[in-house]
Amino acid sequence: MSLSSGARPRHSFQTDDPALLPIAEKVQRGERLDFDDGVTLYRSGDVLAVGWLANMVRERMHGDVAYFNVNRHINPTNVCMASCRLCAFGRKKGEDGTYTMALEEAWETAGSGYSEAITEFHIVGGLHPDLPFEYFMDLVSGLKQRFPKVHIKAFTMVEVAFLAKRGKMTIPQALQRMKDAGVDSMPGGGAEIFADRVRHIICDHKIDGGEWLETARTAHKLGLRSNATMLYGHVENDEDRVDHLLRLREVQDDTGGFQTFIPLAFHPDHTALAHIPRTTGMLDVKQIAIGRLMLDNFPHIKSYWQMVSPKMAQVALRFGADDIDGTVVEEKIYHDAGATTPQGMRRADLVRLITEAGRVPFERDTLYRAVTRSEDSFTVAV
Ligand code: V47
């Protein structure tokens, strides 16, 4: 069979797994893959063929461009009521090692640790039993005042649902208040795996999968774009993974509000699931590729370098990913769970990773608009 991409001539699709042939035909024709196709992709041992197909789709959509940004993560508190078994970051109130940033401290942290102008603050934290809704609104509006050009990507769907309850308001009301305070878009965390069976094991006190999706739907309808994640490599099976992808795809058909899908490899160290082995390279690249193939309505697939290592993120740029995230500066969630990656990377390191993967680096803002940089400032193309 001969397949070709829009971006450049492609040679022939080859596989030693005959089950992939009908899927390759569908991908070539631009047809949507179904549940059984998804399971077949996960079960295939021919990761190169799966990656070849995903790369074809990726090049059809983005050519050789690979996106990155200059961002900073801020985690205002690690105090969390949820006690998720998957997590090594959250701590119960009163336990050793808890912290909660005073507002001044959070604003100061935002401006520290990096000399290049940041275009995005990524803000997520624990579900703190006592911090009032106003703390988070003041945090955001204070950041906007101090850094008016910086895009604020803040609060997962899980935090939104929790904060709405604490502030005694509906989810649309909470989202509107967040927007008014200066939240520009939302990160994709907290999605984990939507299937109830799995959620009961890894994060049983969080909102359920349906609530996560409904909150995302509401945010999109209020004009807030968001990302979507999927935590893989723990107790989920192939069917749970495909179910997760299809439920995301269904919401996206309705709202078009998701920008990027980010598969997150489970890091077991210091979690209640520490007996589970780390994910392997094969699963990491396959997960990126299957995300690209199943989520035909998602513009971007991100291989988050912090999560899978810079080397694996670079390889992923040939397996369906078009984005490797950003400089991050300071990362706590995976490092508490045993990640050995650096806490942050320089802009030049990201550019090098992308260039050496044979891709063309494109500095984006959070909404994927081009960023042009001068010495200590930046401009976004609108
Ligand atoms: O929601 C927590 C995951 C997420 C562990 O939107 C863990 O651009 C692995 O969502 N092992 C937070 N994963 C991070 C996140 C994210 C990261 C980068 C970019 C974006 C984006 C979003 O981290 C949590 C949870 O799913 N997580 N603990 C762990 N032990």
mmCIF file of C-alpha atoms and ligand atoms in Angstrom:
data_model
loop_
_atom_site.group_PDB
_atom_site.id
_atom_site.type_symbol
_atom_site.label_atom_id
_atom_site.label_comp_id
_atom_site.label_asym_id
_atom_site.label_seq_id
_atom_site.Cartn_x
_atom_site.Cartn_y
_atom_site.Cartn_z
ATOM 1 C CA MET A 1 0.000 0.000 0.000
ATOM 2 C CA SER A 2 1.279 3.449 -0.797
ATOM 3 C CA LEU A 3 0.427 6.366 1.466
ATOM 4 C CA SER A 4 1.293 10.009 1.122
ATOM 5 C CA SER A 5 1.131 13.062 3.368
ATOM 6 C CA GLY A 6 0.051 16.566 2.413
ATOM 7 C CA ALA A 7 3.327 18.037 3.606
ATOM 8 C CA ARG A 8 5.783 16.013 1.523
ATOM 9 C CA PRO A 9 5.886 12.772 -0.404
ATOM 10 C CA ARG A 10 5.828 9.764 1.860
ATOM 11 C CA HIS A 11 6.945 6.368 0.807
ATOM 12 C CA SER A 12 5.165 3.191 1.612
ATOM 13 C CA PHE A 13 3.559 2.076 4.814
ATOM 14 C CA GLN A 14 5.104 -1.135 6.038
ATOM 15 C CA THR A 15 4.149 -3.293 8.965
ATOM 16 C CA ASP A 16 4.585 -6.799 10.228
ATOM 17 C CA ASP A 17 1.201 -6.515 11.971
ATOM 18 C CA PRO A 18 -1.635 -7.202 9.481
ATOM 19 C CA ALA A 19 -4.187 -5.851 12.006
ATOM 20 C CA LEU A 20 -2.788 -2.371 11.302
ATOM 21 C CA LEU A 21 -3.534 -2.440 7.558
ATOM 22 C CA PRO A 22 -7.232 -1.431 7.714
ATOM 23 C CA ILE A 23 -6.341 1.276 10.245
ATOM 24 C CA ALA A 24 -3.637 2.608 7.923
ATOM 25 C CA GLU A 25 -6.218 2.764 5.109
ATOM 26 C CA LYS A 26 -8.556 4.791 7.308
ATOM 27 C CA VAL A 27 -5.799 7.165 8.401
ATOM 28 C CA GLN A 28 -4.793 7.680 4.784
ATOM 29 C CA ARG A 29 -8.365 8.535 3.827
ATOM 30 C CA GLY A 30 -8.673 10.892 6.818
ATOM 31 C CA GLU A 31 -11.395 8.710 8.354
ATOM 32 C CA ARG A 32 -12.079 8.677 12.050
ATOM 33 C CA LEU A 33 -10.818 5.689 14.047
ATOM 34 C CA ASP A 34 -13.191 3.835 16.356
ATOM 35 C CA PHE A 35 -12.925 2.098 19.722
ATOM 36 C CA ASP A 36 -11.725 -1.227 18.278
ATOM 37 C CA ASP A 37 -9.086 0.562 16.182
ATOM 38 C CA GLY A 38 -7.794 2.220 19.333
ATOM 39 C CA VAL A 39 -7.493 -1.091 21.170
ATOM 40 C CA THR A 40 -5.772 -2.661 18.133
ATOM 41 C CA LEU A 41 -3.219 0.175 18.113
ATOM 42 C CA TYR A 42 -2.424 -0.347 21.799
ATOM 43 C CA ARG A 43 -2.090 -4.119 21.323
ATOM 44 C CA SER A 44 0.191 -3.851 18.287
ATOM 45 C CA GLY A 45 3.850 -4.650 18.792
ATOM 46 C CA ASP A 46 4.797 -2.666 15.697
ATOM 47 C CA VAL A 47 5.412 0.649 17.366
ATOM 48 C CA LEU A 48 7.301 1.952 14.342
ATOM 49 C CA ALA A 49 4.270 1.442 12.095
ATOM 50 C CA VAL A 50 1.936 3.078 14.628
ATOM 51 C CA GLY A 51 4.391 5.969 14.936
ATOM 52 C CA TRP A 52 4.760 6.250 11.167
ATOM 53 C CA LEU A 53 1.005 6.753 10.818
ATOM 54 C CA ALA A 54 0.877 9.284 13.650
ATOM 55 C CA ASN A 55 3.811 11.166 12.179
ATOM 56 C CA MET A 56 2.007 11.336 8.845
ATOM 57 C CA VAL A 57 -1.022 12.923 10.513
ATOM 58 C CA ARG A 58 1.215 15.268 12.494
ATOM 59 C CA GLU A 59 2.991 16.433 9.341
ATOM 60 C CA ARG A 60 -0.319 16.871 7.530
ATOM 61 C CA MET A 61 -1.403 19.248 10.308
ATOM 62 C CA HIS A 62 1.831 21.041 11.198
ATOM 63 C CA GLY A 63 4.463 20.204 8.581
ATOM 64 C CA ASP A 64 7.841 20.333 10.269
ATOM 65 C CA VAL A 65 6.946 22.905 12.901
ATOM 66 C CA ALA A 66 7.361 21.988 16.585
ATOM 67 C CA TYR A 67 6.009 24.308 19.256
ATOM 68 C CA PHE A 68 7.426 25.322 22.627
ATOM 69 C CA ASN A 69 6.924 28.196 25.034
ATOM 70 C CA VAL A 70 8.689 30.154 27.743
ATOM 71 C CA ASN A 71 6.634 29.480 30.821
ATOM 72 C CA ARG A 72 6.832 29.192 34.569
ATOM 73 C CA HIS A 73 4.942 26.838 36.846
ATOM 74 C CA ILE A 74 3.607 28.118 40.153
ATOM 75 C CA ASN A 75 2.132 25.716 42.723
ATOM 76 C CA PRO A 76 0.697 27.969 45.455
ATOM 77 C CA THR A 77 0.081 25.169 47.974
ATOM 78 C CA ASN A 78 0.664 21.447 48.377
ATOM 79 C CA VAL A 79 -1.963 21.097 51.094
ATOM 80 C CA CYS A 80 -4.628 18.866 49.637
ATOM 81 C CA MET A 81 -7.748 17.143 50.916
ATOM 82 C CA ALA A 82 -7.931 14.650 48.069
ATOM 83 C CA SER A 83 -5.249 12.109 49.145
ATOM 84 C CA CYS A 84 -4.982 10.660 45.634
ATOM 85 C CA ARG A 85 -3.000 7.437 45.543
ATOM 86 C CA LEU A 86 -1.375 8.585 42.301
ATOM 87 C CA CYS A 87 0.109 11.705 43.845
ATOM 88 C CA ALA A 88 3.296 12.379 45.842
ATOM 89 C CA PHE A 89 2.873 16.167 45.839
ATOM 90 C CA GLY A 90 -0.241 16.707 47.974
ATOM 91 C CA ARG A 91 -0.006 16.569 51.772
ATOM 92 C CA LYS A 92 -2.697 16.650 54.434
ATOM 93 C CA LYS A 93 -3.003 19.845 56.490
ATOM 94 C CA GLY A 94 -0.617 19.675 59.467
ATOM 95 C CA GLU A 95 1.662 17.017 57.934
ATOM 96 C CA ASP A 96 5.418 17.541 57.600
ATOM 97 C CA GLY A 97 6.518 19.253 54.406
ATOM 98 C CA THR A 98 3.367 21.252 53.737
ATOM 99 C CA TYR A 99 3.605 24.780 52.360
ATOM 100 C CA THR A 100 1.221 27.521 51.334
ATOM 101 C CA MET A 101 2.529 30.651 49.663
ATOM 102 C CA ALA A 102 1.500 34.019 51.017
ATOM 103 C CA LEU A 103 0.245 36.142 48.115
ATOM 104 C CA GLU A 104 3.348 38.356 48.135
ATOM 105 C CA GLU A 105 5.499 35.233 48.020
ATOM 106 C CA ALA A 106 3.583 33.823 45.047
ATOM 107 C CA TRP A 107 3.905 37.118 43.152
ATOM 108 C CA GLU A 108 7.605 37.243 43.957
ATOM 109 C CA THR A 109 8.112 33.620 42.880
ATOM 110 C CA ALA A 110 6.428 34.447 39.574
ATOM 111 C CA GLY A 111 9.130 36.972 38.745
ATOM 112 C CA SER A 112 12.100 34.922 39.957
ATOM 113 C CA GLY A 113 14.465 32.293 38.672
ATOM 114 C CA TYR A 114 14.629 33.092 35.008
ATOM 115 C CA SER A 115 16.030 35.929 32.974
ATOM 116 C CA GLU A 116 14.051 35.559 29.737
ATOM 117 C CA ALA A 117 10.595 37.143 29.620
ATOM 118 C CA ILE A 118 7.964 34.544 30.489
ATOM 119 C CA THR A 119 4.829 34.413 28.330
ATOM 120 C CA GLU A 120 2.780 32.028 30.510
ATOM 121 C CA PHE A 121 2.185 31.264 34.171
ATOM 122 C CA HIS A 122 0.895 27.739 34.700
ATOM 123 C CA ILE A 123 -0.812 27.652 38.104
ATOM 124 C CA VAL A 124 -2.083 24.493 39.797
ATOM 125 C CA GLY A 125 -2.098 23.346 43.398
ATOM 126 C CA GLY A 126 -3.690 21.240 46.098
ATOM 127 C CA LEU A 127 -7.307 21.325 47.278
ATOM 128 C CA HIS A 128 -6.682 23.315 50.455
ATOM 129 C CA PRO A 129 -9.423 22.946 53.090
ATOM 130 C CA ASP A 130 -9.141 26.531 54.400
ATOM 131 C CA LEU A 131 -7.931 28.875 51.674
ATOM 132 C CA PRO A 132 -10.899 30.960 50.563
ATOM 133 C CA PHE A 133 -11.973 31.438 46.952
ATOM 134 C CA GLU A 134 -10.774 35.050 47.262
ATOM 135 C CA TYR A 135 -7.166 33.955 47.879
ATOM 136 C CA PHE A 136 -7.050 32.443 44.393
ATOM 137 C CA MET A 137 -8.759 35.434 42.778
ATOM 138 C CA ASP A 138 -6.332 37.819 44.513
ATOM 139 C CA LEU A 139 -3.417 35.640 43.424
ATOM 140 C CA VAL A 140 -4.499 35.856 39.787
ATOM 141 C CA SER A 141 -5.468 39.527 39.746
ATOM 142 C CA GLY A 142 -2.221 40.436 41.541
ATOM 143 C CA LEU A 143 -0.230 38.554 38.896
ATOM 144 C CA LYS A 144 -2.139 40.314 36.118
ATOM 145 C CA GLN A 145 -1.398 43.673 37.681
ATOM 146 C CA ARG A 146 2.304 42.921 37.991
ATOM 147 C CA PHE A 147 2.740 41.008 34.708
ATOM 148 C CA PRO A 148 0.020 42.324 32.368
ATOM 149 C CA LYS A 149 1.470 40.712 29.227
ATOM 150 C CA VAL A 150 1.749 37.224 30.681
ATOM 151 C CA HIS A 151 -0.991 34.694 29.873
ATOM 152 C CA ILE A 152 -2.430 33.044 32.984
ATOM 153 C CA LYS A 153 -3.257 29.356 32.520
ATOM 154 C CA ALA A 154 -4.684 28.406 35.868
ATOM 155 C CA PHE A 155 -6.719 25.833 37.798
ATOM 156 C CA THR A 156 -7.586 22.324 36.664
ATOM 157 C CA MET A 157 -11.224 21.267 36.304
ATOM 158 C CA VAL A 158 -10.791 19.532 39.678
ATOM 159 C CA GLU A 159 -9.738 22.784 41.369
ATOM 160 C CA VAL A 160 -12.574 24.685 39.683
ATOM 161 C CA ALA A 161 -15.180 22.226 40.996
ATOM 162 C CA PHE A 162 -13.614 22.310 44.485
ATOM 163 C CA LEU A 163 -13.306 26.098 44.625
ATOM 164 C CA ALA A 164 -16.866 26.560 43.354
ATOM 165 C CA LYS A 165 -18.124 24.432 46.235
ATOM 166 C CA ARG A 166 -15.983 26.294 48.756
ATOM 167 C CA GLY A 167 -17.155 29.653 47.393
ATOM 168 C CA LYS A 168 -20.796 28.372 47.436
ATOM 169 C CA MET A 169 -21.342 29.065 43.764
ATOM 170 C CA THR A 170 -22.117 27.132 40.625
ATOM 171 C CA ILE A 171 -19.361 26.038 38.287
ATOM 172 C CA PRO A 172 -20.299 28.634 35.622
ATOM 173 C CA GLN A 173 -20.249 31.341 38.313
ATOM 174 C CA ALA A 174 -16.833 30.226 39.598
ATOM 175 C CA LEU A 175 -15.404 30.107 36.082
ATOM 176 C CA GLN A 176 -16.756 33.569 35.322
ATOM 177 C CA ARG A 177 -15.193 34.943 38.508
ATOM 178 C CA MET A 178 -11.867 33.345 37.540
ATOM 179 C CA LYS A 179 -12.089 34.844 34.085
ATOM 180 C CA ASP A 180 -12.899 38.263 35.514
ATOM 181 C CA ALA A 181 -9.892 38.013 37.862
ATOM 182 C CA GLY A 182 -7.551 37.363 34.916
ATOM 183 C CA VAL A 183 -7.525 33.629 34.128
ATOM 184 C CA ASP A 184 -6.958 33.390 30.360
ATOM 185 C CA SER A 185 -7.134 29.624 29.860
ATOM 186 C CA MET A 186 -6.939 26.383 31.792
ATOM 187 C CA PRO A 187 -4.422 23.562 32.053
ATOM 188 C CA GLY A 188 -5.390 19.964 31.361
ATOM 189 C CA GLY A 189 -4.640 18.314 34.701
ATOM 190 C CA GLY A 190 -6.823 16.149 36.891
ATOM 191 C CA ALA A 191 -8.331 14.156 34.031
ATOM 192 C CA GLU A 192 -6.279 11.036 34.942
ATOM 193 C CA ILE A 193 -8.370 8.186 33.472
ATOM 194 C CA PHE A 194 -12.119 8.782 33.281
ATOM 195 C CA ALA A 195 -13.245 5.172 33.895
ATOM 196 C CA ASP A 196 -14.838 4.845 37.372
ATOM 197 C CA ARG A 197 -13.100 1.535 38.142
ATOM 198 C CA VAL A 198 -9.679 3.152 37.725
ATOM 199 C CA ARG A 199 -10.587 6.465 39.339
ATOM 200 C CA HIS A 200 -11.733 4.630 42.473
ATOM 201 C CA ILE A 201 -8.241 3.192 42.809
ATOM 202 C CA ILE A 202 -6.032 6.143 41.882
ATOM 203 C CA CYS A 203 -8.025 9.221 42.947
ATOM 204 C CA ASP A 204 -11.258 8.257 44.655
ATOM 205 C CA HIS A 205 -11.993 11.622 46.300
ATOM 206 C CA LYS A 206 -11.723 13.671 43.130
ATOM 207 C CA ILE A 207 -14.616 14.665 40.882
ATOM 208 C CA ASP A 208 -15.550 11.812 38.565
ATOM 209 C CA GLY A 209 -14.769 11.641 34.867
ATOM 210 C CA GLY A 210 -18.197 12.925 33.820
ATOM 211 C CA GLU A 211 -17.848 15.964 36.091
ATOM 212 C CA TRP A 212 -14.355 16.709 34.729
ATOM 213 C CA LEU A 213 -15.715 16.649 31.179
ATOM 214 C CA GLU A 214 -18.767 18.739 32.073
ATOM 215 C CA THR A 215 -16.581 21.363 33.758
ATOM 216 C CA ALA A 216 -14.376 21.511 30.659
ATOM 217 C CA ARG A 217 -17.463 21.836 28.473
ATOM 218 C CA THR A 218 -18.714 24.727 30.622
ATOM 219 C CA ALA A 219 -15.332 26.479 30.540
ATOM 220 C CA HIS A 220 -15.188 26.201 26.753
ATOM 221 C CA LYS A 221 -18.701 27.594 26.444
ATOM 222 C CA LEU A 222 -17.629 30.596 28.518
ATOM 223 C CA GLY A 223 -14.800 31.197 26.055
ATOM 224 C CA LEU A 224 -11.964 29.679 28.102
ATOM 225 C CA ARG A 225 -9.745 27.318 26.143
ATOM 226 C CA SER A 226 -8.183 24.385 27.966
ATOM 227 C CA ASN A 227 -5.894 21.415 27.576
ATOM 228 C CA ALA A 228 -6.625 17.799 28.436
ATOM 229 C CA THR A 229 -4.329 15.225 30.016
ATOM 230 C CA MET A 230 -4.407 11.473 30.486
ATOM 231 C CA LEU A 231 -2.385 9.721 33.176
ATOM 232 C CA TYR A 232 -1.198 6.347 31.905
ATOM 233 C CA GLY A 233 1.000 3.527 33.113
ATOM 234 C CA HIS A 234 -0.715 2.539 36.409
ATOM 235 C CA VAL A 235 -3.793 0.295 36.792
ATOM 236 C CA GLU A 236 -5.631 1.224 33.603
ATOM 237 C CA ASN A 237 -6.034 -1.176 30.677
ATOM 238 C CA ASP A 238 -6.157 -0.552 26.926
ATOM 239 C CA GLU A 239 -9.946 -0.249 26.922
ATOM 240 C CA ASP A 240 -9.811 2.414 29.675
ATOM 241 C CA ARG A 241 -7.270 4.372 27.631
ATOM 242 C CA VAL A 242 -9.372 4.291 24.484
ATOM 243 C CA ASP A 243 -12.509 5.181 26.437
ATOM 244 C CA HIS A 244 -10.671 8.220 27.853
ATOM 245 C CA LEU A 245 -9.614 9.395 24.387
ATOM 246 C CA LEU A 246 -13.079 8.934 22.897
ATOM 247 C CA ARG A 247 -14.769 10.835 25.721
ATOM 248 C CA LEU A 248 -12.391 13.746 25.133
ATOM 249 C CA ARG A 249 -13.029 13.588 21.395
ATOM 250 C CA GLU A 250 -16.790 13.719 21.963
ATOM 251 C CA VAL A 251 -16.598 16.913 24.044
ATOM 252 C CA GLN A 252 -14.226 18.433 21.508
ATOM 253 C CA ASP A 253 -16.733 17.727 18.704
ATOM 254 C CA ASP A 254 -19.199 19.792 20.680
ATOM 255 C CA THR A 255 -17.057 22.701 21.918
ATOM 256 C CA GLY A 256 -13.783 22.853 19.972
ATOM 257 C CA GLY A 257 -12.278 24.305 23.165
ATOM 258 C CA PHE A 258 -9.411 21.884 23.759
ATOM 259 C CA GLN A 259 -6.085 23.015 22.389
ATOM 260 C CA THR A 260 -3.689 20.264 23.336
ATOM 261 C CA PHE A 261 -3.718 16.669 24.508
ATOM 262 C CA ILE A 262 -0.936 15.778 26.956
ATOM 263 C CA PRO A 263 -0.400 12.151 27.956
ATOM 264 C CA LEU A 264 1.313 12.008 31.369
ATOM 265 C CA ALA A 265 3.451 8.996 32.261
ATOM 266 C CA PHE A 266 2.800 7.825 35.817
ATOM 267 C CA HIS A 267 5.712 8.379 38.248
ATOM 268 C CA PRO A 268 5.206 5.959 41.149
ATOM 269 C CA ASP A 269 7.920 6.975 43.660
ATOM 270 C CA HIS A 270 6.641 8.173 47.049
ATOM 271 C CA THR A 271 3.015 7.551 46.035
ATOM 272 C CA ALA A 272 0.668 4.923 47.493
ATOM 273 C CA LEU A 273 1.176 3.039 44.207
ATOM 274 C CA ALA A 274 4.970 2.881 44.526
ATOM 275 C CA HIS A 275 4.955 -0.864 43.710
ATOM 276 C CA ILE A 276 3.972 -0.093 40.080
ATOM 277 C CA PRO A 277 6.968 0.004 37.716
ATOM 278 C CA ARG A 278 7.692 3.129 35.678
ATOM 279 C CA THR A 279 6.460 3.301 32.108
ATOM 280 C CA THR A 280 8.765 2.079 29.347
ATOM 281 C CA GLY A 281 9.941 3.982 26.294
ATOM 282 C CA MET A 282 7.748 1.883 24.027
ATOM 283 C CA LEU A 283 4.577 2.794 25.912
ATOM 284 C CA ASP A 284 5.598 6.462 26.068
ATOM 285 C CA VAL A 285 6.000 6.828 22.302
ATOM 286 C CA LYS A 286 2.995 4.637 21.541
ATOM 287 C CA GLN A 287 0.816 6.753 23.832
ATOM 288 C CA ILE A 288 1.788 9.912 21.957
ATOM 289 C CA ALA A 289 1.135 8.257 18.610
ATOM 290 C CA ILE A 290 -2.246 6.825 19.594
ATOM 291 C CA GLY A 291 -3.288 10.189 21.017
ATOM 292 C CA ARG A 292 -2.510 11.800 17.641
ATOM 293 C CA LEU A 293 -4.361 9.091 15.709
ATOM 294 C CA MET A 294 -7.515 8.936 17.857
ATOM 295 C CA LEU A 295 -7.914 12.658 18.624
ATOM 296 C CA ASP A 296 -8.444 13.838 15.073
ATOM 297 C CA ASN A 297 -10.156 17.011 16.321
ATOM 298 C CA PHE A 298 -7.368 18.121 18.703
ATOM 299 C CA PRO A 299 -5.032 20.641 17.079
ATOM 300 C CA HIS A 300 -1.994 19.738 19.212
ATOM 301 C CA ILE A 301 -0.360 16.771 20.924
ATOM 302 C CA LYS A 302 2.232 17.615 23.543
ATOM 303 C CA SER A 303 5.052 15.419 24.751
ATOM 304 C CA TYR A 304 5.789 17.046 28.087
ATOM 305 C CA TRP A 305 9.570 16.783 28.436
ATOM 306 C CA GLN A 306 9.446 16.913 32.255
ATOM 307 C CA MET A 307 7.328 13.820 32.272
ATOM 308 C CA VAL A 308 9.044 11.551 29.768
ATOM 309 C CA SER A 309 12.556 13.133 29.714
ATOM 310 C CA PRO A 310 13.908 15.595 27.150
ATOM 311 C CA LYS A 311 15.309 12.717 25.066
ATOM 312 C CA MET A 312 11.982 10.941 24.820
ATOM 313 C CA ALA A 313 10.114 14.191 24.100
ATOM 314 C CA GLN A 314 12.510 14.785 21.231
ATOM 315 C CA VAL A 315 11.841 11.330 19.772
ATOM 316 C CA ALA A 316 8.099 11.932 20.224
ATOM 317 C CA LEU A 317 8.355 14.787 17.704
ATOM 318 C CA ARG A 318 8.663 11.987 15.108
ATOM 319 C CA PHE A 319 5.835 9.904 16.631
ATOM 320 C CA GLY A 320 2.926 12.334 16.475
ATOM 321 C CA ALA A 321 3.813 15.127 18.909
ATOM 322 C CA ASP A 322 4.083 18.725 17.705
ATOM 323 C CA ASP A 323 4.769 20.384 21.077
ATOM 324 C CA ILE A 324 7.227 19.766 23.933
ATOM 325 C CA ASP A 325 5.908 22.342 26.454
ATOM 326 C CA GLY A 326 8.199 25.015 27.851
ATOM 327 C CA THR A 327 10.938 26.175 30.163
ATOM 328 C CA VAL A 328 8.812 25.419 33.293
ATOM 329 C CA VAL A 329 11.604 26.779 35.600
ATOM 330 C CA GLU A 330 10.455 24.975 38.735
ATOM 331 C CA GLU A 331 8.532 21.696 38.789
ATOM 332 C CA LYS A 332 7.247 20.035 41.948
ATOM 333 C CA ILE A 333 4.564 17.449 41.091
ATOM 334 C CA TYR A 334 6.752 14.889 39.248
ATOM 335 C CA HIS A 335 9.886 15.658 41.211
ATOM 336 C CA ASP A 336 8.085 14.761 44.431
ATOM 337 C CA ALA A 337 7.203 11.493 42.642
ATOM 338 C CA GLY A 338 10.788 10.685 41.698
ATOM 339 C CA ALA A 339 11.343 12.460 38.368
ATOM 340 C CA THR A 340 15.043 12.839 37.609
ATOM 341 C CA THR A 341 14.593 15.399 34.825
ATOM 342 C CA PRO A 342 15.893 18.948 35.393
ATOM 343 C CA GLN A 343 13.494 21.364 37.114
ATOM 344 C CA GLY A 344 13.557 23.661 34.120
ATOM 345 C CA MET A 345 15.222 24.157 30.741
ATOM 346 C CA ARG A 346 16.538 27.216 28.979
ATOM 347 C CA ARG A 347 14.870 28.434 25.823
ATOM 348 C CA ALA A 348 18.041 27.585 23.878
ATOM 349 C CA ASP A 349 17.931 23.956 25.124
ATOM 350 C CA LEU A 350 14.380 23.541 23.837
ATOM 351 C CA VAL A 351 15.364 25.021 20.480
ATOM 352 C CA ARG A 352 18.265 22.577 20.258
ATOM 353 C CA LEU A 353 16.119 19.537 21.094
ATOM 354 C CA ILE A 354 13.660 20.497 18.377
ATOM 355 C CA THR A 355 16.265 21.357 15.774
ATOM 356 C CA GLU A 356 18.142 18.114 16.316
ATOM 357 C CA ALA A 357 14.882 16.210 15.821
ATOM 358 C CA GLY A 358 14.817 17.725 12.318
ATOM 359 C CA ARG A 359 11.903 20.015 13.172
ATOM 360 C CA VAL A 360 11.525 23.773 12.982
ATOM 361 C CA PRO A 361 11.225 25.431 16.429
ATOM 362 C CA PHE A 362 8.289 27.806 16.810
ATOM 363 C CA GLU A 363 7.977 29.816 19.999
ATOM 364 C CA ARG A 364 4.281 30.117 20.730
ATOM 365 C CA ASP A 365 2.210 31.809 23.377
ATOM 366 C CA THR A 366 -0.383 29.713 25.205
ATOM 367 C CA LEU A 367 -2.867 30.194 22.350
ATOM 368 C CA TYR A 368 -0.293 29.083 19.744
ATOM 369 C CA ARG A 369 0.336 32.549 18.360
ATOM 370 C CA ALA A 370 3.875 33.396 17.247
ATOM 371 C CA VAL A 371 6.088 35.076 19.840
ATOM 372 C CA THR A 372 8.806 37.441 18.722
ATOM 373 C CA ARG A 373 11.493 38.177 21.269
ATOM 374 C CA SER A 374 13.794 41.099 21.891
ATOM 375 C CA GLU A 375 16.411 41.241 24.678
ATOM 376 C CA ASP A 376 14.091 41.225 27.704
ATOM 377 C CA SER A 377 10.627 41.494 26.224
ATOM 378 C CA PHE A 378 8.339 39.774 23.708
ATOM 379 C CA THR A 379 5.545 40.501 21.255
ATOM 380 C CA VAL A 380 2.693 38.162 20.320
ATOM 381 C CA ALA A 381 1.401 38.127 16.749
ATOM 382 C CA VAL A 382 -2.384 38.664 16.792
HETATM 383 O O1 V47 B 1 -3.336 16.406 37.267
HETATM 384 C C1 V47 B 1 0.162 13.893 39.611
HETATM 385 C C2 V47 B 1 -0.433 14.397 37.202
HETATM 386 C C3 V47 B 1 -1.043 16.483 36.641
HETATM 387 C C4 V47 B 1 1.608 12.335 39.286
HETATM 388 O O2 V47 B 1 -2.090 21.753 30.518
HETATM 389 C C5 V47 B 1 1.193 12.814 38.048
HETATM 390 O O3 V47 B 1 -0.262 22.375 29.519
HETATM 391 C C6 V47 B 1 2.585 11.368 36.999
HETATM 392 O O4 V47 B 1 -1.727 18.528 34.280
HETATM 393 N N1 V47 B 1 2.998 10.829 38.155
HETATM 394 C C7 V47 B 1 -0.631 17.952 36.707
HETATM 395 N N2 V47 B 1 1.670 12.337 36.919
HETATM 396 C C8 V47 B 1 0.229 18.351 35.522
HETATM 397 C C9 V47 B 1 -0.559 18.735 34.326
HETATM 398 C C10 V47 B 1 0.112 19.411 33.191
HETATM 399 C C11 V47 B 1 1.472 19.321 33.018
HETATM 400 C C12 V47 B 1 2.062 19.994 31.940
HETATM 401 C C13 V47 B 1 1.317 20.757 31.081
HETATM 402 C C14 V47 B 1 -0.054 20.842 31.283
HETATM 403 C C15 V47 B 1 -0.863 21.711 30.379
HETATM 404 C C16 V47 B 1 -0.670 20.157 32.334
HETATM 405 O O5 V47 B 1 0.049 15.677 36.957
HETATM 406 C C17 V47 B 1 -2.071 16.025 37.605
HETATM 407 C C18 V47 B 1 -1.908 14.533 37.508
HETATM 408 O O6 V47 B 1 -2.594 14.034 36.422
HETATM 409 N N3 V47 B 1 0.299 13.751 38.292
HETATM 410 N N4 V47 B 1 0.978 13.019 40.243
HETATM 411 C C19 V47 B 1 2.551 11.282 39.325
HETATM 412 N N5 V47 B 1 2.936 10.727 40.469
#
